[in-house]
mmCIF file of C-alpha atoms and ligand atoms in Angstrom:
data_model
loop_
_atom_site.group_PDB
_atom_site.id
_atom_site.type_symbol
_atom_site.label_atom_id
_atom_site.label_comp_id
_atom_site.label_asym_id
_atom_site.label_seq_id
_atom_site.Cartn_x
_atom_site.Cartn_y
_atom_site.Cartn_z
ATOM 1 C CA MET A 1 -18.296 -26.442 -28.544
ATOM 2 C CA ASN A 2 -18.946 -29.830 -27.571
ATOM 3 C CA ASP A 3 -20.394 -31.093 -23.622
ATOM 4 C CA GLU A 4 -17.019 -31.594 -22.474
ATOM 5 C CA ALA A 5 -15.489 -27.732 -23.198
ATOM 6 C CA ARG A 6 -17.927 -26.315 -21.459
ATOM 7 C CA LYS A 7 -18.312 -28.491 -17.904
ATOM 8 C CA SER A 8 -17.171 -26.405 -15.186
ATOM 9 C CA LEU A 9 -13.924 -27.144 -13.491
ATOM 10 C CA SER A 10 -13.745 -28.005 -10.149
ATOM 11 C CA ILE A 11 -9.846 -25.792 -9.713
ATOM 12 C CA GLY A 12 -7.306 -25.783 -6.808
ATOM 13 C CA ILE A 13 -5.100 -22.952 -6.902
ATOM 14 C CA VAL A 14 -2.147 -22.688 -4.413
ATOM 15 C CA CYS A 15 -0.801 -19.359 -4.024
ATOM 16 C CA TYR A 16 1.424 -17.331 -0.343
ATOM 17 C CA PRO A 17 -0.940 -14.981 1.120
ATOM 18 C CA THR A 18 1.138 -12.039 1.595
ATOM 19 C CA HIS A 19 1.111 -8.682 -0.038
ATOM 20 C CA GLY A 20 3.778 -10.041 -3.234
ATOM 21 C CA GLY A 21 1.594 -10.159 -6.453
ATOM 22 C CA SER A 22 1.994 -13.565 -7.170
ATOM 23 C CA GLY A 23 -0.462 -13.748 -4.190
ATOM 24 C CA VAL A 24 -2.608 -10.608 -6.187
ATOM 25 C CA VAL A 25 -2.136 -12.258 -9.410
ATOM 26 C CA ALA A 26 -3.347 -15.528 -8.185
ATOM 27 C CA CYS A 27 -6.775 -14.553 -6.603
ATOM 28 C CA GLU A 28 -8.199 -12.316 -9.177
ATOM 29 C CA LEU A 29 -7.477 -15.188 -11.645
ATOM 30 C CA ALA A 30 -9.228 -16.855 -8.698
ATOM 31 C CA HIS A 31 -12.039 -14.361 -8.974
ATOM 32 C CA GLY A 32 -12.291 -14.206 -12.834
ATOM 33 C CA LEU A 33 -12.149 -18.129 -12.964
ATOM 34 C CA ALA A 34 -15.005 -18.622 -10.432
ATOM 35 C CA ALA A 35 -17.010 -15.732 -12.133
ATOM 36 C CA LYS A 36 -16.536 -18.129 -15.756
ATOM 37 C CA GLY A 37 -18.545 -20.646 -13.338
ATOM 38 C CA HIS A 38 -16.081 -22.438 -12.150
ATOM 39 C CA THR A 39 -15.331 -23.844 -8.154
ATOM 40 C CA VAL A 40 -11.818 -22.320 -7.181
ATOM 41 C CA HIS A 41 -10.464 -24.036 -4.358
ATOM 42 C CA VAL A 42 -7.698 -21.679 -2.633
ATOM 43 C CA VAL A 43 -4.928 -23.074 -0.399
ATOM 44 C CA SER A 44 -2.334 -20.943 1.603
ATOM 45 C CA TYR A 45 -1.552 -20.969 4.876
ATOM 46 C CA ALA A 46 -3.233 -17.953 5.192
ATOM 47 C CA VAL A 47 -7.115 -16.037 3.411
ATOM 48 C CA PRO A 48 -4.841 -13.849 0.914
ATOM 49 C CA ALA A 49 -4.775 -10.169 1.085
ATOM 50 C CA ARG A 50 -6.764 -9.992 -2.163
ATOM 51 C CA LEU A 51 -8.681 -13.328 -1.867
ATOM 52 C CA ASP A 52 -13.052 -12.486 -1.856
ATOM 53 C CA THR A 53 -14.269 -15.295 0.005
ATOM 54 C CA LEU A 54 -17.647 -13.831 -0.161
ATOM 55 C CA ARG A 55 -17.935 -15.171 -3.439
ATOM 56 C CA ARG A 56 -19.951 -16.800 -5.127
ATOM 57 C CA GLY A 57 -17.208 -20.063 -6.315
ATOM 58 C CA ILE A 58 -14.583 -19.159 -4.441
ATOM 59 C CA HIS A 59 -13.577 -21.532 -1.179
ATOM 60 C CA PHE A 60 -11.037 -20.949 0.828
ATOM 61 C CA HIS A 61 -8.848 -24.200 2.594
ATOM 62 C CA SER A 62 -5.924 -23.238 5.177
ATOM 63 C CA VAL A 63 -2.794 -24.698 5.591
ATOM 64 C CA ARG A 64 -1.903 -25.296 9.261
ATOM 65 C CA VAL A 65 1.538 -25.695 9.948
ATOM 66 C CA PRO A 66 1.813 -27.345 13.780
ATOM 67 C CA ASP A 67 4.968 -26.610 15.740
ATOM 68 C CA TYR A 68 6.851 -28.489 17.831
ATOM 69 C CA PRO A 69 10.268 -28.576 19.936
ATOM 70 C CA LEU A 70 11.903 -30.739 17.614
ATOM 71 C CA PHE A 71 11.445 -28.998 15.139
ATOM 72 C CA GLU A 72 13.815 -25.625 14.091
ATOM 73 C CA TYR A 73 12.121 -24.993 10.976
ATOM 74 C CA PRO A 74 8.367 -26.455 10.818
ATOM 75 C CA PRO A 75 8.451 -28.687 7.344
ATOM 76 C CA TYR A 76 5.392 -26.520 6.106
ATOM 77 C CA SER A 77 6.102 -28.206 2.318
ATOM 78 C CA LEU A 78 4.749 -31.402 3.559
ATOM 79 C CA ALA A 79 1.663 -29.441 5.758
ATOM 80 C CA LEU A 80 0.635 -28.187 2.601
ATOM 81 C CA ALA A 81 1.368 -31.282 0.427
ATOM 82 C CA ALA A 82 -1.255 -33.536 2.907
ATOM 83 C CA ARG A 83 -4.264 -30.347 2.889
ATOM 84 C CA LEU A 84 -3.770 -30.522 -0.712
ATOM 85 C CA ALA A 85 -3.917 -33.970 -0.841
ATOM 86 C CA GLU A 86 -7.376 -33.602 1.459
ATOM 87 C CA VAL A 87 -8.468 -30.782 -0.862
ATOM 88 C CA ILE A 88 -7.801 -32.581 -4.306
ATOM 89 C CA ASP A 89 -9.676 -35.633 -2.735
ATOM 90 C CA GLU A 90 -12.855 -34.170 -1.027
ATOM 91 C CA PHE A 91 -13.377 -31.824 -3.832
ATOM 92 C CA ASN A 92 -12.611 -34.112 -6.248
ATOM 93 C CA LEU A 93 -10.129 -31.386 -8.144
ATOM 94 C CA ASP A 94 -9.892 -31.105 -12.545
ATOM 95 C CA ILE A 95 -6.728 -29.106 -12.041
ATOM 96 C CA LEU A 96 -3.763 -27.607 -10.132
ATOM 97 C CA HIS A 97 -2.530 -24.371 -10.537
ATOM 98 C CA VAL A 98 0.398 -23.535 -8.055
ATOM 99 C CA HIS A 99 1.488 -20.004 -7.802
ATOM 100 C CA TYR A 100 5.676 -19.539 -6.996
ATOM 101 C CA ALA A 101 7.590 -22.806 -7.183
ATOM 102 C CA ILE A 102 9.073 -23.438 -3.785
ATOM 103 C CA PRO A 103 7.444 -25.322 -2.670
ATOM 104 C CA HIS A 104 4.272 -25.357 -3.739
ATOM 105 C CA ALA A 105 5.182 -27.026 -6.976
ATOM 106 C CA ILE A 106 6.580 -30.128 -5.245
ATOM 107 C CA SER A 107 4.054 -29.819 -2.867
ATOM 108 C CA GLY A 108 1.765 -30.013 -5.867
ATOM 109 C CA TRP A 109 3.333 -33.444 -7.118
ATOM 110 C CA LEU A 110 3.350 -35.094 -3.823
ATOM 111 C CA ALA A 111 -0.484 -34.566 -3.189
ATOM 112 C CA LYS A 112 -0.587 -35.703 -6.498
ATOM 113 C CA LYS A 113 1.381 -39.545 -5.666
ATOM 114 C CA MET A 114 -0.146 -39.209 -2.240
ATOM 115 C CA THR A 115 -3.692 -39.452 -3.948
ATOM 116 C CA GLY A 116 -2.780 -41.707 -6.157
ATOM 117 C CA ARG A 117 -4.157 -38.739 -8.747
ATOM 118 C CA ASN A 118 -1.566 -39.194 -11.433
ATOM 119 C CA ASN A 119 -2.944 -38.084 -13.879
ATOM 120 C CA LEU A 120 -4.180 -34.939 -12.334
ATOM 121 C CA PRO A 121 -3.256 -31.973 -14.710
ATOM 122 C CA LEU A 122 -0.551 -29.967 -12.582
ATOM 123 C CA ILE A 123 -0.230 -25.977 -13.629
ATOM 124 C CA THR A 124 3.118 -24.355 -12.172
ATOM 125 C CA THR A 125 3.359 -20.436 -12.986
ATOM 126 C CA LEU A 126 6.471 -18.984 -11.929
ATOM 127 C CA HIS A 127 6.495 -15.142 -10.624
ATOM 128 C CA GLY A 128 10.395 -14.076 -10.457
ATOM 129 C CA THR A 129 12.252 -14.685 -7.232
ATOM 130 C CA ASP A 130 11.320 -18.166 -7.673
ATOM 131 C CA ILE A 131 13.319 -19.061 -10.258
ATOM 132 C CA THR A 132 15.971 -15.798 -9.777
ATOM 133 C CA ILE A 133 16.684 -16.085 -6.413
ATOM 134 C CA VAL A 134 15.312 -18.642 -4.424
ATOM 135 C CA GLY A 135 15.246 -21.043 -6.984
ATOM 136 C CA ASN A 136 18.767 -20.821 -8.604
ATOM 137 C CA ASP A 137 20.255 -21.070 -4.654
ATOM 138 C CA PRO A 138 21.827 -24.741 -4.517
ATOM 139 C CA SER A 139 20.020 -25.963 -1.839
ATOM 140 C CA TYR A 140 16.563 -25.754 -3.407
ATOM 141 C CA LEU A 141 17.536 -25.716 -7.506
ATOM 142 C CA THR A 142 17.954 -29.646 -8.108
ATOM 143 C CA VAL A 143 13.810 -29.663 -6.650
ATOM 144 C CA THR A 144 13.057 -26.322 -8.560
ATOM 145 C CA GLN A 145 13.905 -28.496 -11.155
ATOM 146 C CA TYR A 146 12.699 -31.854 -10.170
ATOM 147 C CA SER A 147 8.860 -30.045 -9.960
ATOM 148 C CA LEU A 148 9.100 -28.483 -12.667
ATOM 149 C CA LYS A 149 10.127 -31.343 -14.945
ATOM 150 C CA LYS A 150 7.083 -32.935 -13.122
ATOM 151 C CA SER A 151 4.552 -30.164 -13.641
ATOM 152 C CA ASN A 152 2.286 -30.816 -17.095
ATOM 153 C CA ALA A 153 2.955 -27.504 -18.021
ATOM 154 C CA VAL A 154 4.980 -24.707 -16.896
ATOM 155 C CA THR A 155 3.438 -20.620 -17.591
ATOM 156 C CA VAL A 156 5.834 -17.664 -16.739
ATOM 157 C CA VAL A 157 4.848 -13.818 -16.275
ATOM 158 C CA SER A 158 6.851 -12.621 -19.723
ATOM 159 C CA LYS A 159 9.844 -13.329 -22.272
ATOM 160 C CA TRP A 160 12.516 -12.153 -20.022
ATOM 161 C CA LEU A 161 11.517 -14.668 -17.290
ATOM 162 C CA GLY A 162 11.359 -17.249 -19.874
ATOM 163 C CA GLU A 163 14.741 -17.042 -20.604
ATOM 164 C CA GLN A 164 15.608 -16.515 -16.649
ATOM 165 C CA VAL A 165 14.371 -20.278 -16.541
ATOM 166 C CA HIS A 166 16.511 -21.777 -19.331
ATOM 167 C CA MET A 167 19.626 -19.865 -18.081
ATOM 168 C CA HIS A 168 19.580 -20.555 -14.259
ATOM 169 C CA LEU A 169 18.270 -23.884 -14.372
ATOM 170 C CA ASP A 170 20.051 -25.011 -17.371
ATOM 171 C CA CYS A 171 16.305 -27.395 -18.002
ATOM 172 C CA GLN A 172 14.841 -28.173 -20.393
ATOM 173 C CA CYS A 173 10.814 -27.925 -19.896
ATOM 174 C CA GLU A 174 8.976 -25.436 -22.205
ATOM 175 C CA THR A 175 7.652 -22.809 -20.646
ATOM 176 C CA VAL A 176 4.842 -20.675 -21.871
ATOM 177 C CA VAL A 177 4.328 -16.754 -21.532
ATOM 178 C CA VAL A 178 1.092 -15.975 -19.952
ATOM 179 C CA PRO A 179 1.534 -11.995 -18.882
ATOM 180 C CA ASN A 180 -0.183 -11.146 -15.780
ATOM 181 C CA PHE A 181 -2.936 -8.994 -16.179
ATOM 182 C CA VAL A 182 -5.260 -6.244 -14.741
ATOM 183 C CA ASP A 183 -9.537 -5.608 -14.988
ATOM 184 C CA THR A 184 -9.836 -2.367 -16.459
ATOM 185 C CA GLU A 185 -13.413 -2.226 -15.724
ATOM 186 C CA ILE A 186 -11.758 -1.596 -11.831
ATOM 187 C CA TYR A 187 -8.427 -0.211 -12.427
ATOM 188 C CA LYS A 188 -9.622 2.493 -14.398
ATOM 189 C CA PRO A 189 -8.753 6.743 -14.584
ATOM 190 C CA ASP A 190 -11.738 7.738 -13.232
ATOM 191 C CA LYS A 191 -10.338 10.276 -10.152
ATOM 192 C CA LYS A 192 -11.869 10.205 -6.448
ATOM 193 C CA TRP A 193 -11.924 14.143 -6.276
ATOM 194 C CA HIS A 194 -12.935 14.022 -2.448
ATOM 195 C CA LEU A 195 -9.617 11.453 -2.276
ATOM 196 C CA LYS A 196 -7.171 13.422 -4.611
ATOM 197 C CA ASP A 197 -8.136 16.658 -2.574
ATOM 198 C CA ARG A 198 -6.845 14.920 0.921
ATOM 199 C CA LEU A 199 -3.770 13.308 -0.671
ATOM 200 C CA CYS A 200 -3.102 16.530 -2.580
ATOM 201 C CA ASN A 201 -5.173 19.002 -4.614
ATOM 202 C CA THR A 202 -2.354 21.490 -5.474
ATOM 203 C CA LYS A 203 0.336 19.880 -6.294
ATOM 204 C CA PRO A 204 1.024 16.695 -8.742
ATOM 205 C CA ILE A 205 1.374 13.112 -7.712
ATOM 206 C CA ILE A 206 4.532 10.738 -7.888
ATOM 207 C CA MET A 207 3.253 7.637 -6.716
ATOM 208 C CA HIS A 208 5.126 4.121 -5.834
ATOM 209 C CA MET A 209 3.189 1.014 -4.543
ATOM 210 C CA SER A 210 5.136 -2.046 -3.926
ATOM 211 C CA ASN A 211 5.878 -4.962 -0.381
ATOM 212 C CA PHE A 212 9.294 -2.363 0.711
ATOM 213 C CA ARG A 213 11.706 -5.173 -0.242
ATOM 214 C CA PRO A 214 15.500 -4.226 -0.729
ATOM 215 C CA VAL A 215 14.584 -5.300 -5.015
ATOM 216 C CA LYS A 216 12.032 -2.126 -4.336
ATOM 217 C CA ARG A 217 14.865 0.227 -4.745
ATOM 218 C CA ILE A 218 12.578 3.005 -1.587
ATOM 219 C CA ASN A 219 15.524 5.329 -1.370
ATOM 220 C CA ASP A 220 15.746 5.475 -4.324
ATOM 221 C CA VAL A 221 12.464 5.918 -4.499
ATOM 222 C CA VAL A 222 12.876 9.087 -2.238
ATOM 223 C CA ASP A 223 15.556 10.468 -3.782
ATOM 224 C CA THR A 224 14.076 10.647 -7.097
ATOM 225 C CA PHE A 225 11.151 12.639 -5.033
ATOM 226 C CA LEU A 226 13.407 14.497 -3.858
ATOM 227 C CA ARG A 227 15.738 16.045 -6.670
ATOM 228 C CA VAL A 228 12.173 16.595 -8.309
ATOM 229 C CA ARG A 229 10.372 18.532 -5.858
ATOM 230 C CA LYS A 230 13.634 21.255 -5.445
ATOM 231 C CA GLU A 231 13.002 21.978 -8.947
ATOM 232 C CA VAL A 232 8.939 22.438 -8.949
ATOM 233 C CA PRO A 233 6.094 21.507 -6.421
ATOM 234 C CA ALA A 234 5.215 17.645 -6.035
ATOM 235 C CA LYS A 235 3.993 15.356 -3.595
ATOM 236 C CA LEU A 236 4.732 11.772 -3.281
ATOM 237 C CA ILE A 237 2.625 9.177 -1.911
ATOM 238 C CA MET A 238 3.834 5.602 -0.834
ATOM 239 C CA ILE A 239 1.183 2.863 -0.723
ATOM 240 C CA GLY A 240 2.597 -0.604 1.081
ATOM 241 C CA ASP A 241 4.941 -1.587 3.574
ATOM 242 C CA GLY A 242 8.396 -3.031 4.492
ATOM 243 C CA PRO A 243 11.889 -3.350 5.683
ATOM 244 C CA GLU A 244 12.675 -0.486 4.058
ATOM 245 C CA ARG A 245 10.142 1.661 5.109
ATOM 246 C CA ALA A 246 11.806 2.659 8.357
ATOM 247 C CA SER A 247 14.969 3.831 6.244
ATOM 248 C CA ALA A 248 13.426 6.522 3.703
ATOM 249 C CA GLU A 249 11.701 8.158 6.999
ATOM 250 C CA ARG A 250 15.130 7.865 8.455
ATOM 251 C CA LYS A 251 16.308 9.751 5.429
ATOM 252 C CA LEU A 252 13.658 12.443 4.682
ATOM 253 C CA LYS A 253 13.715 13.405 8.280
ATOM 254 C CA GLU A 254 16.548 15.788 7.212
ATOM 255 C CA SER A 255 14.821 17.215 4.046
ATOM 256 C CA PRO A 256 13.158 19.969 4.040
ATOM 257 C CA PHE A 257 10.032 18.599 1.890
ATOM 258 C CA ALA A 258 9.823 15.791 4.136
ATOM 259 C CA SER A 259 5.811 17.062 4.638
ATOM 260 C CA ASP A 260 5.358 16.214 1.266
ATOM 261 C CA VAL A 261 5.859 12.294 1.496
ATOM 262 C CA GLN A 262 3.149 10.472 3.151
ATOM 263 C CA PHE A 263 2.866 7.229 3.791
ATOM 264 C CA LEU A 264 -0.361 5.176 3.883
ATOM 265 C CA GLY A 265 0.570 1.807 4.648
ATOM 266 C CA VAL A 266 -1.181 -1.242 2.733
ATOM 267 C CA HIS A 267 -4.292 -1.264 0.804
ATOM 268 C CA ASN A 268 -6.585 -3.270 -0.830
ATOM 269 C CA SER A 269 -8.247 -1.342 -3.053
ATOM 270 C CA ALA A 270 -5.070 0.170 -4.671
ATOM 271 C CA GLU A 271 -7.091 1.326 -7.375
ATOM 272 C CA GLU A 272 -9.223 4.886 -6.143
ATOM 273 C CA ILE A 273 -5.728 6.171 -5.130
ATOM 274 C CA LEU A 274 -3.746 5.018 -7.632
ATOM 275 C CA ALA A 275 -5.878 7.153 -10.157
ATOM 276 C CA CYS A 276 -4.951 10.301 -8.075
ATOM 277 C CA ALA A 277 -1.259 10.174 -9.677
ATOM 278 C CA ASP A 278 0.706 11.681 -12.081
ATOM 279 C CA ILE A 279 3.450 9.699 -12.478
ATOM 280 C CA PHE A 280 3.997 5.996 -11.299
ATOM 281 C CA LEU A 281 7.925 5.513 -10.200
ATOM 282 C CA LEU A 282 9.288 1.643 -9.707
ATOM 283 C CA PRO A 283 13.369 2.192 -9.449
ATOM 284 C CA SER A 284 13.291 -2.222 -8.535
ATOM 285 C CA VAL A 285 16.521 -3.151 -9.358
ATOM 286 C CA ALA A 286 14.551 -6.650 -10.952
ATOM 287 C CA GLU A 287 11.096 -7.036 -11.828
ATOM 288 C CA SER A 288 9.879 -10.002 -13.688
ATOM 289 C CA PHE A 289 6.965 -7.893 -14.794
ATOM 290 C CA GLY A 290 6.241 -5.014 -12.535
ATOM 291 C CA LEU A 291 2.239 -5.653 -11.882
ATOM 292 C CA ALA A 292 2.460 -2.511 -9.596
ATOM 293 C CA ALA A 293 3.514 -0.862 -12.987
ATOM 294 C CA LEU A 294 0.579 -2.485 -14.905
ATOM 295 C CA GLU A 295 -1.884 -1.366 -12.368
ATOM 296 C CA ALA A 296 -1.027 2.304 -12.583
ATOM 297 C CA MET A 297 -0.841 2.277 -16.613
ATOM 298 C CA ALA A 298 -4.328 0.882 -16.221
ATOM 299 C CA CYS A 299 -5.239 3.712 -14.203
ATOM 300 C CA GLY A 300 -3.725 6.347 -16.650
ATOM 301 C CA VAL A 301 -0.660 6.811 -14.726
ATOM 302 C CA PRO A 302 2.379 6.499 -16.753
ATOM 303 C CA VAL A 303 5.895 4.742 -15.344
ATOM 304 C CA VAL A 304 8.891 5.891 -14.263
ATOM 305 C CA GLY A 305 10.981 2.866 -13.618
ATOM 306 C CA ALA A 306 14.366 1.170 -14.228
ATOM 307 C CA ASN A 307 14.528 -0.593 -17.359
ATOM 308 C CA VAL A 308 15.156 -4.443 -15.928
ATOM 309 C CA GLY A 309 13.781 -8.216 -16.116
ATOM 310 C CA GLY A 310 9.854 -8.000 -17.723
ATOM 311 C CA LEU A 311 8.917 -4.241 -17.161
ATOM 312 C CA PRO A 312 10.145 -3.390 -20.976
ATOM 313 C CA GLU A 313 7.910 -5.928 -21.767
ATOM 314 C CA VAL A 314 4.519 -3.726 -19.558
ATOM 315 C CA VAL A 315 6.211 -0.160 -20.012
ATOM 316 C CA GLU A 316 7.357 0.863 -23.521
ATOM 317 C CA ASP A 317 10.257 3.481 -23.315
ATOM 318 C CA GLY A 318 8.875 7.473 -24.314
ATOM 319 C CA VAL A 319 5.519 5.859 -25.125
ATOM 320 C CA SER A 320 3.495 4.399 -21.736
ATOM 321 C CA GLY A 321 6.750 6.086 -19.485
ATOM 322 C CA PHE A 322 10.508 6.189 -19.255
ATOM 323 C CA LEU A 323 12.584 3.731 -18.312
ATOM 324 C CA LEU A 324 15.924 4.284 -17.353
ATOM 325 C CA PRO A 325 18.882 2.300 -16.050
ATOM 326 C CA ALA A 326 18.912 0.806 -12.597
ATOM 327 C CA GLU A 327 19.978 3.079 -9.822
ATOM 328 C CA ASP A 328 19.761 5.997 -13.094
ATOM 329 C CA VAL A 329 18.243 8.288 -9.638
ATOM 330 C CA LEU A 330 19.412 11.562 -11.468
ATOM 331 C CA GLY A 331 18.169 9.502 -14.982
ATOM 332 C CA MET A 332 14.566 9.237 -13.178
ATOM 333 C CA ALA A 333 14.706 12.690 -11.934
ATOM 334 C CA LYS A 334 14.880 14.379 -15.305
ATOM 335 C CA ALA A 335 12.395 11.375 -16.550
ATOM 336 C CA CYS A 336 9.360 12.594 -13.922
ATOM 337 C CA LEU A 337 11.047 16.387 -14.601
ATOM 338 C CA SER A 338 9.899 15.925 -18.011
ATOM 339 C CA LEU A 339 6.563 15.166 -18.118
ATOM 340 C CA LEU A 340 5.568 17.415 -14.889
ATOM 341 C CA THR A 341 7.148 19.986 -16.836
ATOM 342 C CA ASP A 342 5.253 19.858 -19.960
ATOM 343 C CA SER A 343 1.184 19.083 -19.614
ATOM 344 C CA ALA A 344 1.257 18.069 -22.782
ATOM 345 C CA LEU A 345 2.984 15.060 -22.830
ATOM 346 C CA LEU A 346 2.060 13.723 -19.774
ATOM 347 C CA LYS A 347 -1.441 14.249 -20.836
ATOM 348 C CA LYS A 348 -0.682 11.895 -23.982
ATOM 349 C CA MET A 349 1.717 9.266 -22.250
ATOM 350 C CA LYS A 350 -1.313 8.961 -19.618
ATOM 351 C CA LYS A 351 -3.940 8.109 -22.114
ATOM 352 C CA VAL A 352 -1.682 6.030 -24.155
ATOM 353 C CA ALA A 353 -0.739 3.940 -20.553
ATOM 354 C CA ARG A 354 -4.383 3.140 -20.393
ATOM 355 C CA LYS A 355 -5.067 1.891 -24.417
ATOM 356 C CA SER A 356 -1.842 -0.193 -23.819
ATOM 357 C CA ALA A 357 -2.454 -2.223 -20.486
ATOM 358 C CA GLU A 358 -6.574 -2.128 -21.703
ATOM 359 C CA LYS A 359 -5.218 -3.618 -25.605
ATOM 360 C CA ASP A 360 -2.251 -6.242 -24.213
ATOM 361 C CA PHE A 361 -3.217 -6.694 -20.444
ATOM 362 C CA GLN A 362 -6.335 -7.178 -19.936
ATOM 363 C CA GLN A 363 -8.037 -10.031 -17.602
ATOM 364 C CA SER A 364 -10.793 -11.653 -19.083
ATOM 365 C CA VAL A 365 -8.706 -12.211 -22.095
ATOM 366 C CA VAL A 366 -5.846 -14.091 -20.724
ATOM 367 C CA ILE A 367 -8.287 -15.465 -18.419
ATOM 368 C CA ASP A 368 -9.533 -17.314 -21.238
ATOM 369 C CA ARG A 369 -6.029 -18.344 -21.919
ATOM 370 C CA TYR A 370 -5.614 -19.952 -18.997
ATOM 371 C CA GLU A 371 -9.184 -21.277 -18.854
ATOM 372 C CA LYS A 372 -7.653 -22.988 -22.711
ATOM 373 C CA MET A 373 -4.378 -24.323 -21.254
ATOM 374 C CA TYR A 374 -6.326 -26.115 -18.405
ATOM 375 C CA ARG A 375 -9.085 -27.732 -20.553
ATOM 376 C CA GLU A 376 -6.176 -28.404 -23.105
ATOM 377 C CA THR A 377 -3.595 -29.909 -20.883
ATOM 378 C CA ILE A 378 -7.000 -32.049 -19.066
ATOM 379 C CA GLU A 379 -7.854 -33.421 -22.766
ATOM 380 C CA ASN A 380 -4.109 -33.826 -23.321
ATOM 381 C CA ILE A 381 -3.741 -35.668 -20.246
ATOM 382 C CA SER A 382 -6.687 -37.955 -20.721
ATOM 383 C CA SER A 383 -6.530 -38.126 -24.727
ATOM 384 C CA SER A 384 -2.821 -40.159 -23.841
ATOM 385 C CA GLY A 385 -4.575 -42.237 -21.515
ATOM 386 C CA ALA A 386 -1.700 -41.210 -18.325
HETATM 387 O O1 LIG B 401 8.872 -9.343 -5.791
HETATM 388 C C1 LIG B 401 7.499 -8.632 -5.517
HETATM 389 O O2 LIG B 401 7.509 -8.144 -5.594
HETATM 390 C C2 LIG B 401 6.918 -9.904 -4.870
HETATM 391 C C3 LIG B 401 7.280 -11.176 -6.070
HETATM 392 C C4 LIG B 401 6.185 -12.604 -5.716
HETATM 393 O O3 LIG B 401 6.129 -13.711 -6.586
HETATM 394 O O4 LIG B 401 5.009 -12.304 -5.144
HETATM 395 O O5 LIG B 401 6.663 -10.851 -7.136
HETATM 396 C C5 LIG B 401 7.259 -10.884 -8.698
HETATM 397 O O6 LIG B 401 5.439 -11.612 -8.964
HETATM 398 C C6 LIG B 401 4.515 -10.659 -9.568
HETATM 399 C C7 LIG B 401 3.382 -11.277 -10.282
HETATM 400 O O7 LIG B 401 4.129 -11.932 -11.045
HETATM 401 C C8 LIG B 401 5.619 -9.516 -10.557
HETATM 402 O O8 LIG B 401 5.050 -8.571 -10.731
HETATM 403 C C9 LIG B 401 7.180 -9.177 -9.706
HETATM 404 O O9 LIG B 401 7.485 -8.609 -11.320
HETATM 405 C C10 LIG B 401 7.866 -10.153 -9.142
HETATM 406 N N1 LIG B 401 9.069 -9.426 -8.344
HETATM 407 C C11 LIG B 401 10.094 -9.443 -8.658
HETATM 408 O O10 LIG B 401 10.525 -9.942 -9.782
HETATM 409 C C12 LIG B 401 11.115 -9.052 -8.376
#
């Protein structure tokens, strides 16, 4: 390896700070890159939930969006572009990697133009709804198409999402699949018995973790659990929070099994809780990848979920879990019951789930891929004399 290839990089990462999968991936990537000796500058409007700003090599830069009575919609995209331009200049970034296309990709491109750093590589990682819902909306379609064309590389978190880019955006841009990843040293089947005890030590645990948006079908999680609970003793643990929580709680009020359901709220280090589960339930109607399912699998928890989007690229039906048609609550309940009434099958699937997370989605391997892509993109741009 020559000196240039070994040089540590100054990397800009842009993401949403909220509890969404794209922010989690961006932060874990930032941690992994910093651990490899790079300096990572994370830019967002608040410190992302998973970002550890105390780690060596991690810097956070906040975007301030001033309010003014004239604006019904304060222009975040412009405030972000201006902040990015400052960070590019001040820290002499070697590469800018944005997560979630809207508005990050276009703000990144604008920042390049503003600083005159036309050769600064811009990488855009697409996460799902930035293409299938938001990017696809006529209001954002052309700007999304344009910003992808202007990115030096576009990555997608699953093969399925790559297909959606071509279908929804009718765009010729090349996409590279770089799957999401998990740190299997942190997410592992290491039960903390005091925690298991507190959650429930006498019944198997079914778990769900998400931001409780309508796409996650929180009521299907509850309905599936109630069907299972009618047949066997079990407990449902819900991690996260969001708009669908209230309706799920209302539904439970009418059930004799309400006391078997516990809402824990948002947890930043969910790994210890996930390791206490026997089944992870993910009945979403759309999921470009399903990071929470992968984190559960790494903890040795098989997944029962919907056969949608990129989820089959993470969970192998009948092997590391069961995938049923979306909204098939009955089918999902039967799948859970087949696991809870057959301890040999459950044990086998737990093992396979962990193995598959280790084999196909190892954090160090995926971070190396991103790093290689950064270096290749820098090299290609500099050798093309752009
Ligand atoms: O839907 C979410 O949970 C948030 C969203 C995001 O972009 O923050 O998640 C998407 O990206 C995650 C990380 O790549 C994927 O694991 C999720 O499957 C994907 N969500 C959807 O496609 C609905």
